[in-house]
Tab-separated table of C-alpha atoms in Angstrom:
chain	number	residue	atom	x	y	z
Y	1	ASP	CA	0.150	-0.116	0.281
Y	2	ALA	CA	1.649	3.196	-1.561
Y	3	GLY	CA	-0.586	5.090	0.518
Y	4	VAL	CA	-2.334	8.627	-0.495
Y	5	ILE	CA	0.436	9.627	-3.095
Y	6	GLN	CA	-0.058	13.565	-4.206
Y	7	SER	CA	2.565	15.642	-6.300
Y	8	PRO	CA	4.236	18.259	-6.251
Y	9	ARG	CA	5.273	18.272	-2.985
Y	10	HIS	CA	6.150	21.938	-3.253
Y	11	GLU	CA	5.415	24.348	-5.768
Y	12	VAL	CA	6.555	28.813	-6.065
Y	13	THR	CA	4.200	30.654	-8.844
Y	14	GLU	CA	4.084	33.526	-8.789
Y	15	MET	CA	0.835	35.876	-9.172
Y	16	GLY	CA	-2.159	35.452	-11.821
Y	17	GLN	CA	-0.089	32.274	-13.063
Y	18	GLU	CA	-2.182	28.495	-13.057
Y	19	VAL	CA	-1.483	26.048	-10.301
Y	20	THR	CA	-2.761	22.061	-10.800
Y	21	LEU	CA	-2.277	19.989	-8.165
Y	22	ARG	CA	-2.128	16.367	-8.610
Y	23	CYS	CA	-3.842	13.727	-5.963
Y	24	LYS	CA	-3.350	9.226	-6.495
Y	25	PRO	CA	-5.774	8.463	-3.753
Y	26	ILE	CA	-5.318	4.753	-2.048
Y	27	SER	CA	-6.788	1.858	-4.320
Y	28	GLY	CA	-10.253	0.469	-3.238
Y	29	HIS	CA	-10.802	3.981	-1.630
Y	30	ASP	CA	-14.285	5.748	-2.844
Y	31	TYR	CA	-13.973	8.833	-0.960
Y	32	LEU	CA	-11.091	11.777	-1.903
Y	33	PHE	CA	-11.027	14.676	0.409
Y	34	TRP	CA	-9.036	17.829	-0.551
Y	35	TYR	CA	-8.008	19.809	2.417
Y	36	ARG	CA	-6.159	23.285	2.561
Y	37	GLN	CA	-4.409	24.015	6.036
Y	38	THR	CA	-2.950	27.426	6.931
Y	39	MET	CA	-1.889	28.736	10.317
Y	40	MET	CA	-5.258	31.587	10.494
Y	41	ARG	CA	-7.734	29.178	9.042
Y	42	GLY	CA	-6.482	25.600	10.158
Y	43	LEU	CA	-7.543	22.555	7.898
Y	44	GLU	CA	-10.774	23.290	5.895
Y	45	LEU	CA	-12.388	21.400	3.606
Y	46	LEU	CA	-12.556	22.519	0.102
Y	47	ILE	CA	-14.457	19.576	-1.708
Y	48	TYR	CA	-15.347	15.858	-1.167
Y	49	PHE	CA	-15.702	12.970	-4.099
Y	50	ASN	CA	-17.358	9.738	-3.614
Y	51	ASN	CA	-17.354	7.305	-6.769
Y	52	ASN	CA	-15.606	10.030	-8.676
Y	53	VAL	CA	-18.755	12.515	-8.200
Y	54	PRO	CA	-18.179	16.063	-6.093
Y	55	ILE	CA	-20.495	15.402	-3.419
Y	56	ASP	CA	-19.711	19.163	-1.945
Y	57	ASP	CA	-17.922	21.878	-2.914
Y	58	SER	CA	-19.340	24.902	-0.632
Y	59	GLY	CA	-15.585	24.888	0.396
Y	60	MET	CA	-14.103	26.588	-2.613
Y	61	PRO	CA	-12.964	29.590	-1.554
Y	62	GLU	CA	-14.240	31.073	-5.702
Y	63	ASP	CA	-14.685	30.205	-9.003
Y	64	ARG	CA	-10.638	30.412	-9.420
Y	65	PHE	CA	-10.694	27.170	-7.855
Y	66	SER	CA	-12.028	23.806	-9.490
Y	67	ALA	CA	-11.570	20.465	-8.979
Y	68	LYS	CA	-12.041	16.955	-10.901
Y	69	MET	CA	-11.491	13.141	-10.424
Y	70	PRO	CA	-12.006	11.670	-13.972
Y	71	ASN	CA	-11.163	7.985	-12.161
Y	72	ALA	CA	-10.655	6.212	-9.363
Y	73	SER	CA	-7.161	6.808	-9.125
Y	74	PHE	CA	-7.069	10.251	-9.889
Y	75	SER	CA	-7.773	13.804	-8.893
Y	76	THR	CA	-6.546	17.349	-9.500
Y	77	LEU	CA	-7.253	20.669	-7.703
Y	78	LYS	CA	-6.566	23.573	-10.159
Y	79	ILE	CA	-6.149	27.324	-9.160
Y	80	GLN	CA	-6.583	29.833	-12.030
Y	81	PRO	CA	-5.200	32.560	-11.320
Y	82	SER	CA	-3.229	31.826	-8.230
Y	83	GLU	CA	-2.766	34.835	-5.816
Y	84	PRO	CA	-0.482	35.122	-2.817
Y	85	ARG	CA	-3.362	34.457	-0.298
Y	86	ASP	CA	-3.767	30.742	-1.914
Y	87	SER	CA	-0.504	30.262	-0.221
Y	88	ALA	CA	-0.603	27.154	2.127
Y	89	VAL	CA	-0.503	23.186	2.727
Y	90	TYR	CA	-2.959	21.209	0.246
Y	91	PHE	CA	-3.766	18.125	1.805
Y	92	CYS	CA	-5.325	14.851	-0.744
Y	93	ALA	CA	-7.156	12.257	1.813
Y	94	SER	CA	-9.194	9.428	0.652
Y	95	SER	CA	-11.442	6.626	2.852
Y	96	THR	CA	-13.382	3.845	2.439
Y	97	ARG	CA	-15.596	5.984	5.107
Y	98	ARG	CA	-17.140	2.136	5.688
Y	99	GLY	CA	-17.891	1.490	9.365
Y	100	GLY	CA	-16.422	5.014	9.829
Y	101	SER	CA	-13.133	4.482	8.622
Y	102	PRO	CA	-10.417	7.321	8.936
Y	103	LEU	CA	-8.891	9.215	6.623
Y	104	HIS	CA	-5.394	8.363	5.012
Y	105	PHE	CA	-3.779	12.310	4.435
Y	106	GLY	CA	-1.371	12.433	1.321
Y	107	ASN	CA	2.037	14.102	2.472
Y	108	GLY	CA	0.499	17.624	0.973
Y	109	THR	CA	1.620	20.200	-1.454
Y	110	ARG	CA	2.925	23.183	-0.254
Y	111	LEU	CA	2.199	25.757	-2.124
Y	112	THR	CA	3.513	29.889	-2.672
Y	113	VAL	CA	2.214	32.210	-4.497
Y	114	THR	CA	4.679	35.832	-4.897
L	1	GLN	CA	-20.308	23.341	11.657
L	2	GLN	CA	-16.457	23.066	12.938
L	3	PRO	CA	-15.718	21.869	15.600
L	4	VAL	CA	-14.723	23.254	18.721
L	5	GLN	CA	-11.724	22.016	20.201
L	6	SER	CA	-10.189	23.003	23.844
L	7	PRO	CA	-7.498	23.625	24.974
L	8	GLN	CA	-5.434	25.686	22.017
L	9	ALA	CA	-1.737	24.892	23.701
L	10	VAL	CA	-0.951	22.441	26.313
L	11	ILE	CA	2.606	21.816	27.848
L	12	LEU	CA	3.226	19.561	29.665
L	13	ARG	CA	6.563	18.104	30.925
L	14	GLU	CA	7.277	14.088	30.459
L	15	GLY	CA	5.269	11.893	32.500
L	16	GLU	CA	2.813	13.848	32.902
L	17	ASP	CA	-1.075	13.548	32.097
L	18	ALA	CA	-3.103	15.658	29.383
L	19	VAL	CA	-6.740	15.768	28.102
L	20	ILE	CA	-8.323	17.932	25.211
L	21	ASN	CA	-11.379	18.215	24.132
L	22	CYS	CA	-13.742	18.745	21.206
L	23	SER	CA	-17.055	19.698	20.983
L	24	SER	CA	-20.156	19.926	18.086
L	25	SER	CA	-22.941	22.063	17.811
L	26	LYS	CA	-24.338	19.506	15.055
L	27	ALA	CA	-25.301	15.712	16.187
L	28	LEU	CA	-22.595	13.866	15.328
L	29	TYR	CA	-22.257	10.616	13.577
L	30	SER	CA	-18.290	9.659	14.785
L	31	VAL	CA	-15.297	11.604	15.789
L	32	HIS	CA	-12.078	10.888	14.839
L	33	TRP	CA	-8.247	12.133	16.362
L	34	TYR	CA	-5.206	12.741	14.463
L	35	ARG	CA	-1.889	13.829	15.313
L	36	GLN	CA	0.088	15.970	13.189
L	37	LYS	CA	4.091	16.634	13.303
L	38	HIS	CA	5.527	20.085	11.954
L	39	GLY	CA	6.154	19.872	8.580
L	40	GLU	CA	4.074	16.460	7.989
L	41	ALA	CA	0.662	15.199	7.000
L	42	PRO	CA	-1.764	14.508	10.441
L	43	VAL	CA	-1.734	10.776	10.954
L	44	PHE	CA	-5.101	8.959	12.376
L	45	LEU	CA	-5.187	7.802	16.162
L	46	MET	CA	-8.149	6.469	16.598
L	47	ILE	CA	-12.461	6.639	15.490
L	48	LEU	CA	-15.390	6.538	17.676
L	49	LEU	CA	-18.575	5.288	16.301
L	50	LYS	CA	-20.697	5.215	19.228
L	51	GLY	CA	-21.972	7.182	21.982
L	52	GLY	CA	-19.986	6.775	25.416
L	53	GLU	CA	-17.414	4.422	23.748
L	54	GLN	CA	-14.136	4.823	25.094
L	55	LYS	CA	-11.259	3.442	22.309
L	56	GLY	CA	-7.109	3.093	23.556
L	57	HIS	CA	-3.829	2.707	21.772
L	58	GLU	CA	-1.124	2.685	24.714
L	59	LYS	CA	-1.093	5.217	26.720
L	60	ILE	CA	-3.587	7.343	24.541
L	61	SER	CA	-7.454	6.876	24.743
L	62	ALA	CA	-10.403	8.334	23.738
L	63	SER	CA	-14.249	8.774	25.059
L	64	PHE	CA	-17.161	10.192	23.103
L	65	ASN	CA	-20.506	11.150	24.457
L	66	GLU	CA	-23.297	11.249	21.630
L	67	LYS	CA	-26.058	12.858	23.728
L	68	LYS	CA	-23.441	15.951	25.096
L	69	GLN	CA	-21.929	15.698	21.499
L	70	GLN	CA	-18.389	15.842	22.524
L	71	SER	CA	-15.269	13.803	22.461
L	72	SER	CA	-11.606	14.005	24.241
L	73	LEU	CA	-8.534	12.532	23.628
L	74	TYR	CA	-7.062	11.555	27.090
L	75	LEU	CA	-3.155	11.330	26.961
L	76	THR	CA	-1.038	9.207	29.919
L	77	ALA	CA	2.185	8.927	31.333
L	78	SER	CA	3.054	11.995	27.899
L	79	GLN	CA	6.261	10.917	26.218
L	80	LEU	CA	8.414	13.224	23.913
L	81	SER	CA	7.045	11.960	21.178
L	82	TYR	CA	3.472	12.982	22.125
L	83	SER	CA	4.314	16.213	20.659
L	84	GLY	CA	2.518	17.229	17.666
L	85	THR	CA	-0.778	19.377	16.864
L	86	TYR	CA	-4.163	16.855	17.922
L	87	PHE	CA	-7.215	17.637	15.472
L	88	CYS	CA	-10.645	15.992	15.852
L	89	GLY	CA	-12.253	15.275	12.867
L	90	THR	CA	-16.401	15.348	13.212
L	91	ASP	CA	-18.677	13.754	10.861
L	92	ILE	CA	-22.440	14.537	10.457
L	93	ASN	CA	-22.982	11.701	7.969
L	94	ALA	CA	-20.643	8.823	6.497
L	95	GLY	CA	-19.171	10.967	3.750
L	96	LYS	CA	-17.851	14.697	5.370
L	97	SER	CA	-14.797	14.981	7.954
L	98	THR	CA	-14.449	18.715	9.069
L	99	PHE	CA	-11.463	19.515	11.872
L	100	GLY	CA	-11.189	21.629	14.619
L	101	ASP	CA	-8.601	24.392	14.540
L	102	GLY	CA	-5.962	21.665	16.396
L	103	THR	CA	-4.224	21.804	19.814
L	104	THR	CA	-0.681	21.810	19.685
L	105	LEU	CA	0.762	19.974	23.012
L	106	THR	CA	4.734	19.832	23.940
L	107	VAL	CA	5.913	17.946	25.791
L	108	LYS	CA	9.224	18.825	27.492
L	109	PRO	CA	12.002	16.701	29.003
């Protein structure tokens, strides 16, 4: 079990550029979550999918953010255009959620927008 | 909808005990606890599904009072390795998980 794999680990970009974060969930997990972590706001749920379908995107900050899950083994979070206030660590997590099973987090992507 | 954790920070000496609390304004389906070390991802500690259920792992245990919509994490005889930020995650249904702001635990020798 390779765990949840996120890429890149670090991303530095200039304001206005497009940023794409990638996530490969654990095989067999049918729930996928995107979280953003900052000192000020803690761990915020942005969006989650069940069986590749977005269930709740109420945490997505604004239209500049979009997320897709084209298949069970891949998801992307895109920010276009990026702004300095988007700087944060973005975590992807997956779970089966059956029997209340926990979330398994990836190592995160540290995004810095200058 | 986000759970509230208390205290925000705790400083302990090795061997001392600590309790971290988590409360929600909504009825909960489950509560789960994670520990995060600086620069790393949150790591799962335990999950509680039933009201009043207590679970334990070595010297770390937790309880869940479904009626009060509260959970507590108990750390006994703390070790240096217990240092980190502890998060409770609460689920109002089988899918969505939201997290508290975290409690930073520092264990000193």
